[in-house]
mmCIF file of C-alpha atoms in Angstrom:
data_model
loop_
_atom_site.group_PDB
_atom_site.id
_atom_site.type_symbol
_atom_site.label_atom_id
_atom_site.label_comp_id
_atom_site.label_asym_id
_atom_site.label_seq_id
_atom_site.Cartn_x
_atom_site.Cartn_y
_atom_site.Cartn_z
ATOM 1 C CA UNK J 203 148.202 80.804 95.935
ATOM 2 C CA UNK J 204 149.116 84.081 94.259
ATOM 3 C CA UNK J 205 146.531 86.237 92.562
ATOM 4 C CA UNK J 206 145.910 85.428 88.930
ATOM 5 C CA UNK J 207 146.615 88.376 86.672
ATOM 6 C CA UNK J 208 147.376 89.052 83.047
ATOM 7 C CA UNK J 209 150.814 87.808 82.096
ATOM 8 C CA UNK J 210 152.751 87.840 78.896
ATOM 9 C CA UNK J 211 152.187 84.065 78.670
ATOM 10 C CA UNK J 212 148.415 84.051 79.290
ATOM 11 C CA UNK J 213 147.202 87.430 78.021
ATOM 12 C CA UNK J 214 146.262 86.244 74.550
ATOM 13 C CA UNK J 215 144.488 83.143 75.895
ATOM 14 C CA UNK J 216 142.480 85.162 78.427
ATOM 15 C CA UNK J 217 141.527 87.767 75.836
ATOM 16 C CA UNK J 218 140.484 85.099 73.320
ATOM 17 C CA UNK J 219 138.322 83.355 75.966
ATOM 18 C CA UNK J 220 136.594 86.643 76.670
ATOM 19 C CA UNK J 221 136.140 87.585 72.999
ATOM 20 C CA UNK J 222 134.545 84.205 72.314
ATOM 21 C CA UNK J 223 131.833 85.050 74.872
ATOM 22 C CA UNK J 224 131.707 88.862 74.493
ATOM 23 C CA UNK J 225 128.575 89.111 72.309
ATOM 24 C CA UNK J 226 126.603 86.927 74.717
ATOM 25 C CA UNK J 227 127.969 88.772 77.777
ATOM 26 C CA UNK J 228 127.019 92.151 76.352
ATOM 27 C CA UNK J 229 123.573 90.829 75.433
ATOM 28 C CA UNK J 230 123.119 89.537 78.977
ATOM 29 C CA UNK J 231 124.140 92.842 80.534
ATOM 30 C CA UNK J 232 121.894 94.868 78.242
ATOM 31 C CA UNK J 233 118.871 92.550 78.351
ATOM 32 C CA UNK J 234 118.718 91.474 81.972
ATOM 33 C CA UNK J 235 118.227 87.816 80.969
ATOM 34 C CA UNK J 236 120.062 86.689 84.097
ATOM 35 C CA UNK J 237 118.143 87.821 87.204
ATOM 36 C CA UNK J 238 120.036 90.736 88.754
ATOM 37 C CA UNK J 239 120.571 89.172 92.181
ATOM 38 C CA UNK J 240 121.838 85.888 90.666
ATOM 39 C CA UNK J 241 124.111 87.840 88.320
ATOM 40 C CA UNK J 242 125.643 89.904 91.117
ATOM 41 C CA UNK J 243 126.065 86.949 93.507
ATOM 42 C CA UNK J 244 127.819 84.984 90.741
ATOM 43 C CA UNK J 245 130.045 87.903 89.728
ATOM 44 C CA UNK J 246 130.897 88.519 93.372
ATOM 45 C CA UNK J 247 131.767 84.830 93.914
ATOM 46 C CA UNK J 248 134.227 84.924 90.985
ATOM 47 C CA UNK J 249 135.705 88.249 92.119
ATOM 48 C CA UNK J 250 136.298 86.961 95.644
ATOM 49 C CA UNK J 251 137.810 83.704 94.360
ATOM 50 C CA UNK J 252 140.128 85.713 92.082
ATOM 51 C CA UNK J 253 140.843 88.100 94.993
ATOM 52 C CA UNK J 254 140.093 91.206 92.904
ATOM 53 C CA UNK J 255 139.348 93.936 95.402
ATOM 54 C CA UNK J 256 137.977 96.319 92.782
ATOM 55 C CA UNK J 257 135.386 93.969 91.303
ATOM 56 C CA UNK J 258 134.511 92.513 94.720
ATOM 57 C CA UNK J 259 133.777 96.019 95.988
ATOM 58 C CA UNK J 260 131.634 96.988 93.003
ATOM 59 C CA UNK J 261 129.683 93.729 92.892
ATOM 60 C CA UNK J 262 129.135 93.677 96.672
ATOM 61 C CA UNK J 263 127.521 97.107 96.354
ATOM 62 C CA UNK J 264 125.529 96.134 93.257
ATOM 63 C CA UNK J 265 124.396 92.936 94.953
ATOM 64 C CA UNK J 266 123.089 95.008 97.848
ATOM 65 C CA UNK J 267 121.309 97.323 95.407
ATOM 66 C CA UNK J 268 119.623 94.335 93.730
ATOM 67 C CA UNK J 269 118.175 93.183 97.046
ATOM 68 C CA UNK J 270 120.791 90.705 98.267
ATOM 69 C CA UNK J 271 120.868 90.940 102.055
ATOM 70 C CA UNK J 272 124.053 91.975 103.873
ATOM 71 C CA UNK J 273 124.530 88.565 105.614
ATOM 72 C CA UNK J 274 124.454 86.794 102.248
ATOM 73 C CA UNK J 275 127.016 89.273 100.857
ATOM 74 C CA UNK J 276 129.192 88.695 103.920
ATOM 75 C CA UNK J 277 129.027 84.932 103.285
ATOM 76 C CA UNK J 278 130.002 85.479 99.643
ATOM 77 C CA UNK J 279 132.924 87.683 100.703
ATOM 78 C CA UNK J 280 134.109 84.898 103.033
ATOM 79 C CA UNK J 281 133.526 82.255 100.303
ATOM 80 C CA UNK J 282 131.106 80.342 102.518
ATOM 81 C CA UNK J 283 127.918 80.811 100.469
ATOM 82 C CA UNK J 284 127.163 77.807 98.270
ATOM 83 C CA UNK J 285 123.403 78.033 98.117
ATOM 84 C CA UNK J 286 123.238 77.963 94.315
ATOM 85 C CA UNK J 287 124.789 75.888 91.577
ATOM 86 C CA UNK J 288 126.124 79.041 89.883
ATOM 87 C CA UNK J 289 128.196 79.975 92.952
ATOM 88 C CA UNK J 290 129.885 76.589 93.163
ATOM 89 C CA UNK J 291 130.529 76.590 89.422
ATOM 90 C CA UNK J 292 131.934 80.129 89.682
ATOM 91 C CA UNK J 293 134.502 79.045 92.272
ATOM 92 C CA UNK J 294 135.382 75.923 90.281
ATOM 93 C CA UNK J 295 135.803 78.110 87.177
ATOM 94 C CA UNK J 296 138.416 80.201 88.996
ATOM 95 C CA UNK J 297 140.124 77.125 90.461
ATOM 96 C CA UNK J 298 140.451 75.775 86.907
ATOM 97 C CA UNK J 299 142.202 78.962 85.764
ATOM 98 C CA UNK J 300 139.212 80.516 84.029
ATOM 99 C CA UNK J 301 138.050 77.389 82.232
ATOM 100 C CA UNK J 302 134.641 75.779 82.543
ATOM 101 C CA UNK J 303 134.718 71.989 82.642
ATOM 102 C CA UNK J 304 132.128 69.928 80.794
ATOM 103 C CA UNK J 305 130.815 68.711 84.150
ATOM 104 C CA UNK J 306 130.387 72.280 85.424
ATOM 105 C CA UNK J 307 128.637 73.271 82.188
ATOM 106 C CA UNK J 308 126.258 70.296 82.572
ATOM 107 C CA UNK J 309 125.532 71.369 86.156
ATOM 108 C CA UNK J 310 124.598 74.848 84.945
ATOM 109 C CA UNK J 311 122.348 73.441 82.197
ATOM 110 C CA UNK J 312 120.614 71.073 84.632
ATOM 111 C CA UNK J 313 120.010 73.868 87.150
ATOM 112 C CA UNK J 314 119.134 76.758 84.827
ATOM 113 C CA UNK J 315 118.423 75.422 81.325
ATOM 114 C CA UNK J 316 120.612 75.783 78.236
ATOM 115 C CA UNK J 317 120.061 79.493 77.480
ATOM 116 C CA UNK J 318 120.574 80.786 81.027
ATOM 117 C CA UNK J 319 123.578 78.446 81.463
ATOM 118 C CA UNK J 320 125.230 79.986 78.368
ATOM 119 C CA UNK J 321 124.481 83.457 79.710
ATOM 120 C CA UNK J 322 126.047 82.612 83.080
ATOM 121 C CA UNK J 323 129.108 81.142 81.341
ATOM 122 C CA UNK J 324 129.538 84.347 79.334
ATOM 123 C CA UNK J 325 129.344 86.383 82.555
ATOM 124 C CA UNK J 326 132.005 84.144 84.132
ATOM 125 C CA UNK J 327 134.408 84.946 81.298
ATOM 126 C CA UNK J 328 133.582 88.659 81.409
ATOM 127 C CA UNK J 329 134.198 89.004 85.151
ATOM 128 C CA UNK J 330 137.280 86.794 85.000
ATOM 129 C CA UNK J 331 138.933 89.155 82.512
ATOM 130 C CA UNK J 332 137.874 92.148 84.630
ATOM 131 C CA UNK J 333 139.342 90.465 87.737
ATOM 132 C CA UNK J 334 142.612 89.702 85.970
ATOM 133 C CA UNK J 335 142.728 93.335 84.870
ATOM 134 C CA UNK J 336 142.281 94.597 88.437
ATOM 135 C CA UNK J 337 144.870 92.150 89.719
ATOM 136 C CA UNK J 338 147.303 93.226 86.977
ATOM 137 C CA UNK J 339 146.881 96.804 88.148
ATOM 138 C CA UNK J 340 147.714 95.643 91.684
ATOM 139 C CA UNK J 341 150.747 93.709 90.376
ATOM 140 C CA UNK J 342 152.097 96.969 88.986
ATOM 141 C CA UNK J 343 151.528 98.704 92.345
ATOM 142 C CA UNK J 344 153.365 95.843 94.086
ATOM 143 C CA UNK J 345 156.237 96.266 91.634
ATOM 144 C CA UNK J 346 156.542 99.887 92.777
ATOM 145 C CA UNK J 347 156.889 98.781 96.408
ATOM 146 C CA UNK J 348 159.500 96.106 95.677
ATOM 147 C CA UNK J 349 161.273 96.923 92.426
ATOM 148 C CA UNK J 350 162.135 93.991 90.205
ATOM 149 C CA UNK J 351 164.097 93.754 86.962
ATOM 150 C CA UNK J 352 162.362 95.369 84.007
ATOM 151 C CA UNK J 353 161.306 92.535 81.727
ATOM 152 C CA UNK J 354 158.421 91.755 79.376
ATOM 153 C CA UNK J 355 156.044 91.254 82.327
ATOM 154 C CA UNK J 356 157.047 94.629 83.802
ATOM 155 C CA UNK J 357 156.441 96.249 80.427
ATOM 156 C CA UNK J 358 152.967 94.671 80.234
ATOM 157 C CA UNK J 359 152.095 95.802 83.773
ATOM 158 C CA UNK J 360 153.399 99.333 83.106
ATOM 159 C CA UNK J 361 151.408 99.643 79.901
ATOM 160 C CA UNK J 362 148.350 98.246 81.635
ATOM 161 C CA UNK J 363 148.756 100.690 84.542
ATOM 162 C CA UNK J 364 149.012 103.644 82.193
ATOM 163 C CA UNK J 365 145.862 102.639 80.349
ATOM 164 C CA UNK J 366 143.728 101.880 83.423
ATOM 165 C CA UNK J 367 144.916 104.263 86.168
ATOM 166 C CA UNK J 368 142.045 106.683 85.540
ATOM 167 C CA UNK J 369 139.601 103.929 86.562
ATOM 168 C CA UNK J 370 141.443 102.070 89.305
ATOM 169 C CA UNK J 371 143.064 104.906 91.294
ATOM 170 C CA UNK J 372 139.766 106.660 92.146
ATOM 171 C CA UNK J 373 138.223 103.270 92.935
ATOM 172 C CA UNK J 374 141.023 102.589 95.438
ATOM 173 C CA UNK J 375 140.084 105.779 97.301
ATOM 174 C CA UNK J 376 136.380 104.951 97.262
ATOM 175 C CA UNK J 377 137.074 101.447 98.584
ATOM 176 C CA UNK J 378 139.187 102.823 101.425
ATOM 177 C CA UNK J 379 136.465 105.293 102.452
ATOM 178 C CA UNK J 380 133.647 102.764 102.148
ATOM 179 C CA UNK J 381 135.431 100.170 104.272
ATOM 180 C CA UNK J 382 135.468 102.606 107.169
ATOM 181 C CA UNK J 383 131.722 103.206 106.995
ATOM 182 C CA UNK J 384 130.068 99.948 105.867
ATOM 183 C CA UNK J 385 130.578 96.976 108.175
ATOM 184 C CA UNK J 386 129.991 94.190 105.634
ATOM 185 C CA UNK J 387 132.592 95.699 103.254
ATOM 186 C CA UNK J 388 135.346 95.004 105.778
ATOM 187 C CA UNK J 389 135.507 91.404 104.430
ATOM 188 C CA UNK J 390 136.534 92.546 100.929
ATOM 189 C CA UNK J 391 139.700 90.928 99.572
ATOM 190 C CA UNK J 392 142.766 93.126 99.814
#
């Protein structure tokens, strides 16, 4: 399966999904309503499922900083950790193309209550858009290695690259250096 990224056909849908949940997501990030370790494990599970190396790197480090042990992070990076409802729902969310089924939403509500379930759902949409952004940046880099005809998708990727290079290029260097020095980061998606 190829990496999901922003495309001419899905860009508006992905952005509208995010905007629908943006106020809740920002409230969650600013308030700490979702426990930090749960938040980072869930965001890492989505990032790994979406194969976004940038977000996986950042959330693996943040998970470690919130007290998640290295073996648990390694399991998340290998997609073998399913010790919480949120992690399974996160992977299902990605498998469904960034959509949360009614059954998955019910599972979240049963496990965490209505308010925390809505907060987790908002985080899923936030990280999904971030993952698609990172993967779109990588799609542009791949286009440089194997040139393809310039079409609407190429224009989108070029515009996206120009607007995000200041964030992603330094992060690429940091990821490369960190992988050499931190054993559990070697399992990051590439």
